[in-house]
Amino acid sequence: MEDEDAVDVEVDILSGMYSPEECEIIREEAMTTCKLHLVPHTASGEFSTFSKLTLSLNLKHATYPNEPPTISFHKVRGLNDSEQKELMELMRIECEELAGDYVCSSLAAIATDYITEHNTPPKCSICLEPINNQEENFITTSNCFHFFHATCLTSWWYRCALSAATGMRAVSTTDVLFERKHLIVLTL
């Protein structure tokens, strides 16, 4: 019973730190999973959130806090594989340093600080040029988290429509140069 109390205390701590939309608690007989939907400290909306992740912490009732939670990441955006490995290593070290103690809030803070540090504007998925987050003429898609310059997406959409209408699939360099010269720039 003492171990279940430790898990309940940890759940109470996380529930006090995060809103119900940010902290999802899944209770099972032998384990409780805390899924924290984390965004950078600096994210004040869709146009300033370039990295995010869901941190999943599995707490075994019989062994927590003597055994650290099992950690996994889901829905990771804006971190490449090596950055995810680095974050996982930072969290593993934290679990070692705080062995036998409550670690979930500390792990959440490490993850949030890390994605805040890596919350840098991405490159356009079409032209591969950096997107300046000071500009508001870029578009993101919620589900896949790709970013586009508005002009690049408009040009791509135009080419797709032209391709569908004419049945021609190839786009020449001349076509692209013509588009850049004559395309009306959309501002969002």
CSV table of C-alpha atoms in Angstrom, one decimal:
chain,number,residue,atom,x,y,z
A,1,MET,CA,0.0,0.0,0.0
A,2,GLU,CA,2.9,2.3,0.7
A,3,ASP,CA,4.1,2.1,-2.9
A,4,GLU,CA,0.7,3.0,-4.2
A,5,ASP,CA,0.7,6.0,-2.0
A,6,ALA,CA,4.1,7.1,-3.5
A,7,VAL,CA,2.5,6.9,-7.0
A,8,ASP,CA,-0.6,8.8,-5.8
A,9,VAL,CA,1.7,11.5,-4.3
A,10,GLU,CA,3.6,11.8,-7.6
A,11,VAL,CA,0.3,12.0,-9.6
A,12,ASP,CA,-1.0,14.7,-7.2
A,13,ILE,CA,2.2,16.7,-7.8
A,14,LEU,CA,2.0,16.5,-11.6
A,15,SER,CA,-1.8,17.2,-11.5
A,16,GLY,CA,-1.0,20.4,-9.5
A,17,MET,CA,1.7,21.5,-12.0
A,18,TYR,CA,-0.2,20.8,-15.2
A,19,SER,CA,-3.7,21.3,-16.5
A,20,PRO,CA,-5.9,18.3,-17.4
A,21,GLU,CA,-5.2,19.0,-21.1
A,22,GLU,CA,-1.4,18.8,-20.4
A,23,CYS,CA,-1.4,15.9,-17.9
A,24,GLU,CA,-3.2,12.7,-18.8
A,25,ILE,CA,-3.2,10.0,-16.0
A,26,ILE,CA,-3.9,6.4,-16.9
A,27,ARG,CA,-4.4,4.1,-13.9
A,28,GLU,CA,-4.1,0.4,-14.2
A,29,GLU,CA,-3.8,-2.3,-11.6
A,30,ALA,CA,0.0,-2.6,-11.5
A,31,MET,CA,1.0,0.6,-13.1
A,32,THR,CA,0.1,4.3,-13.5
A,33,THR,CA,1.1,6.2,-16.7
A,34,CYS,CA,1.5,9.9,-16.7
A,35,LYS,CA,1.4,11.4,-20.1
A,36,LEU,CA,2.6,15.0,-20.1
A,37,HIS,CA,2.0,17.1,-23.3
A,38,LEU,CA,4.9,19.5,-23.2
A,39,VAL,CA,5.5,22.7,-25.1
A,40,PRO,CA,8.4,25.2,-24.7
A,41,HIS,CA,8.3,27.9,-22.1
A,42,THR,CA,8.6,30.4,-24.9
A,43,ALA,CA,5.7,29.1,-26.9
A,44,SER,CA,2.9,31.6,-26.9
A,45,GLY,CA,0.9,30.1,-29.8
A,46,GLU,CA,1.0,28.2,-33.0
A,47,PHE,CA,3.5,30.5,-34.6
A,48,SER,CA,6.1,30.2,-31.9
A,49,THR,CA,5.9,26.5,-31.1
A,50,PHE,CA,8.5,24.7,-33.2
A,51,SER,CA,9.2,21.8,-30.8
A,52,LYS,CA,7.0,19.8,-28.5
A,53,LEU,CA,6.6,16.3,-27.2
A,54,THR,CA,4.5,14.0,-25.0
A,55,LEU,CA,6.5,12.6,-22.1
A,56,SER,CA,5.2,9.3,-20.9
A,57,LEU,CA,6.2,8.1,-17.4
A,58,ASN,CA,5.2,4.6,-16.4
A,59,LEU,CA,5.2,4.2,-12.6
A,60,LYS,CA,5.0,0.6,-11.3
A,61,HIS,CA,3.0,0.5,-8.1
A,62,ALA,CA,5.1,-2.2,-6.5
A,63,THR,CA,8.5,-0.6,-7.0
A,64,TYR,CA,8.1,3.2,-7.3
A,65,PRO,CA,10.0,5.3,-6.2
A,66,ASN,CA,12.8,2.8,-5.5
A,67,GLU,CA,12.7,2.0,-9.2
A,68,PRO,CA,12.6,4.9,-11.6
A,69,PRO,CA,9.7,5.3,-14.0
A,70,THR,CA,10.0,3.9,-17.5
A,71,ILE,CA,10.4,6.9,-19.8
A,72,SER,CA,9.3,7.3,-23.4
A,73,PHE,CA,8.6,10.1,-25.9
A,74,HIS,CA,5.6,10.3,-28.2
A,75,LYS,CA,4.4,12.9,-30.8
A,76,VAL,CA,7.9,14.4,-30.9
A,77,ARG,CA,8.2,17.5,-33.1
A,78,GLY,CA,11.2,19.7,-33.7
A,79,LEU,CA,13.8,17.3,-32.2
A,80,ASN,CA,15.9,15.0,-34.3
A,81,ASP,CA,16.9,11.5,-33.2
A,82,SER,CA,20.3,12.5,-31.7
A,83,GLU,CA,18.6,15.3,-29.7
A,84,GLN,CA,15.9,12.8,-28.5
A,85,LYS,CA,18.7,10.4,-27.4
A,86,GLU,CA,20.5,13.3,-25.6
A,87,LEU,CA,17.3,14.2,-23.8
A,88,MET,CA,16.8,10.6,-22.8
A,89,GLU,CA,20.3,10.4,-21.4
A,90,LEU,CA,19.8,13.6,-19.4
A,91,MET,CA,16.7,12.1,-17.9
A,92,ARG,CA,18.4,8.8,-17.1
A,93,ILE,CA,21.2,10.7,-15.3
A,94,GLU,CA,18.5,12.6,-13.3
A,95,CYS,CA,16.9,9.3,-12.3
A,96,GLU,CA,20.2,8.0,-11.1
A,97,GLU,CA,20.9,11.2,-9.1
A,98,LEU,CA,17.5,11.1,-7.5
A,99,ALA,CA,17.3,7.3,-6.9
A,100,GLY,CA,14.6,6.4,-4.4
A,101,ASP,CA,13.0,9.9,-4.6
A,102,TYR,CA,10.1,11.4,-6.5
A,103,VAL,CA,11.5,12.3,-10.0
A,104,CYS,CA,8.6,12.9,-12.3
A,105,SER,CA,8.3,16.6,-11.8
A,106,SER,CA,12.0,16.9,-12.2
A,107,LEU,CA,11.9,14.9,-15.4
A,108,ALA,CA,9.1,17.0,-16.8
A,109,ALA,CA,11.1,20.2,-16.0
A,110,ILE,CA,14.2,18.8,-17.8
A,111,ALA,CA,12.1,17.9,-20.9
A,112,THR,CA,10.4,21.3,-21.0
A,113,ASP,CA,13.7,23.1,-20.6
A,114,TYR,CA,15.2,21.0,-23.3
A,115,ILE,CA,12.5,21.6,-25.8
A,116,THR,CA,12.5,25.3,-24.9
A,117,GLU,CA,16.3,25.4,-25.7
A,118,HIS,CA,15.6,23.7,-29.0
A,119,ASN,CA,12.5,25.7,-30.0
A,120,THR,CA,14.1,27.2,-33.0
A,121,PRO,CA,12.4,28.0,-36.3
A,122,PRO,CA,12.5,25.1,-38.8
A,123,LYS,CA,13.2,25.1,-42.5
A,124,CYS,CA,10.5,25.3,-45.1
A,125,SER,CA,9.5,21.8,-46.1
A,126,ILE,CA,9.5,22.9,-49.8
A,127,CYS,CA,12.4,25.2,-50.4
A,128,LEU,CA,14.4,24.1,-47.3
A,129,GLU,CA,15.3,27.7,-46.4
A,130,PRO,CA,15.0,28.8,-42.8
A,131,ILE,CA,11.7,30.2,-41.7
A,132,ASN,CA,12.1,33.5,-39.8
A,133,ASN,CA,9.8,33.4,-36.8
A,134,GLN,CA,9.6,37.2,-36.9
A,135,GLU,CA,7.7,37.0,-40.2
A,136,GLU,CA,4.1,36.0,-40.1
A,137,ASN,CA,4.0,34.7,-43.7
A,138,PHE,CA,4.5,31.1,-42.9
A,139,ILE,CA,2.1,28.2,-42.5
A,140,THR,CA,2.2,25.2,-40.3
A,141,THR,CA,0.1,22.1,-40.4
A,142,SER,CA,-1.1,20.8,-37.1
A,143,ASN,CA,-1.1,17.1,-37.6
A,144,CYS,CA,2.3,16.6,-39.3
A,145,PHE,CA,3.9,19.7,-38.0
A,146,HIS,CA,5.5,20.7,-41.3
A,147,PHE,CA,6.3,24.4,-41.9
A,148,PHE,CA,6.1,26.3,-45.2
A,149,HIS,CA,6.7,29.8,-46.4
A,150,ALA,CA,3.3,31.0,-47.7
A,151,THR,CA,4.8,31.7,-51.1
A,152,CYS,CA,6.3,28.3,-51.4
A,153,LEU,CA,3.0,26.6,-50.5
A,154,THR,CA,1.1,28.8,-52.9
A,155,SER,CA,3.6,28.0,-55.6
A,156,TRP,CA,3.4,24.2,-54.9
A,157,TRP,CA,-0.4,24.3,-54.8
A,158,TYR,CA,-0.4,26.2,-58.1
A,159,ARG,CA,1.9,23.6,-59.7
A,160,CYS,CA,-0.3,20.7,-58.3
A,161,ALA,CA,-3.4,22.3,-59.8
A,162,LEU,CA,-1.7,23.0,-63.1
A,163,SER,CA,-0.4,19.4,-63.1
A,164,ALA,CA,-3.8,18.0,-62.5
A,165,ALA,CA,-5.4,20.2,-65.1
A,166,THR,CA,-2.8,19.5,-67.8
A,167,GLY,CA,-1.7,16.0,-66.9
A,168,MET,CA,1.9,17.1,-67.0
A,169,ARG,CA,3.9,16.1,-63.9
A,170,ALA,CA,7.3,17.7,-64.6
A,171,VAL,CA,8.2,21.2,-63.5
A,172,SER,CA,11.1,22.9,-65.2
A,173,THR,CA,13.4,25.5,-63.8
A,174,THR,CA,11.9,28.0,-66.2
A,175,ASP,CA,8.5,27.4,-64.6
A,176,VAL,CA,9.8,27.9,-61.1
A,177,LEU,CA,11.6,31.2,-62.1
A,178,PHE,CA,8.4,32.4,-63.9
A,179,GLU,CA,6.3,31.7,-60.7
A,180,ARG,CA,8.8,33.5,-58.5
A,181,LYS,CA,8.7,36.5,-60.8
A,182,HIS,CA,4.9,36.6,-61.4
A,183,LEU,CA,3.3,34.9,-58.4
A,184,ILE,CA,1.2,37.1,-56.2
A,185,VAL,CA,2.6,37.0,-52.7
A,186,LEU,CA,0.1,36.1,-50.0
A,187,THR,CA,0.5,37.5,-46.5
A,188,LEU,CA,-1.3,35.8,-43.6
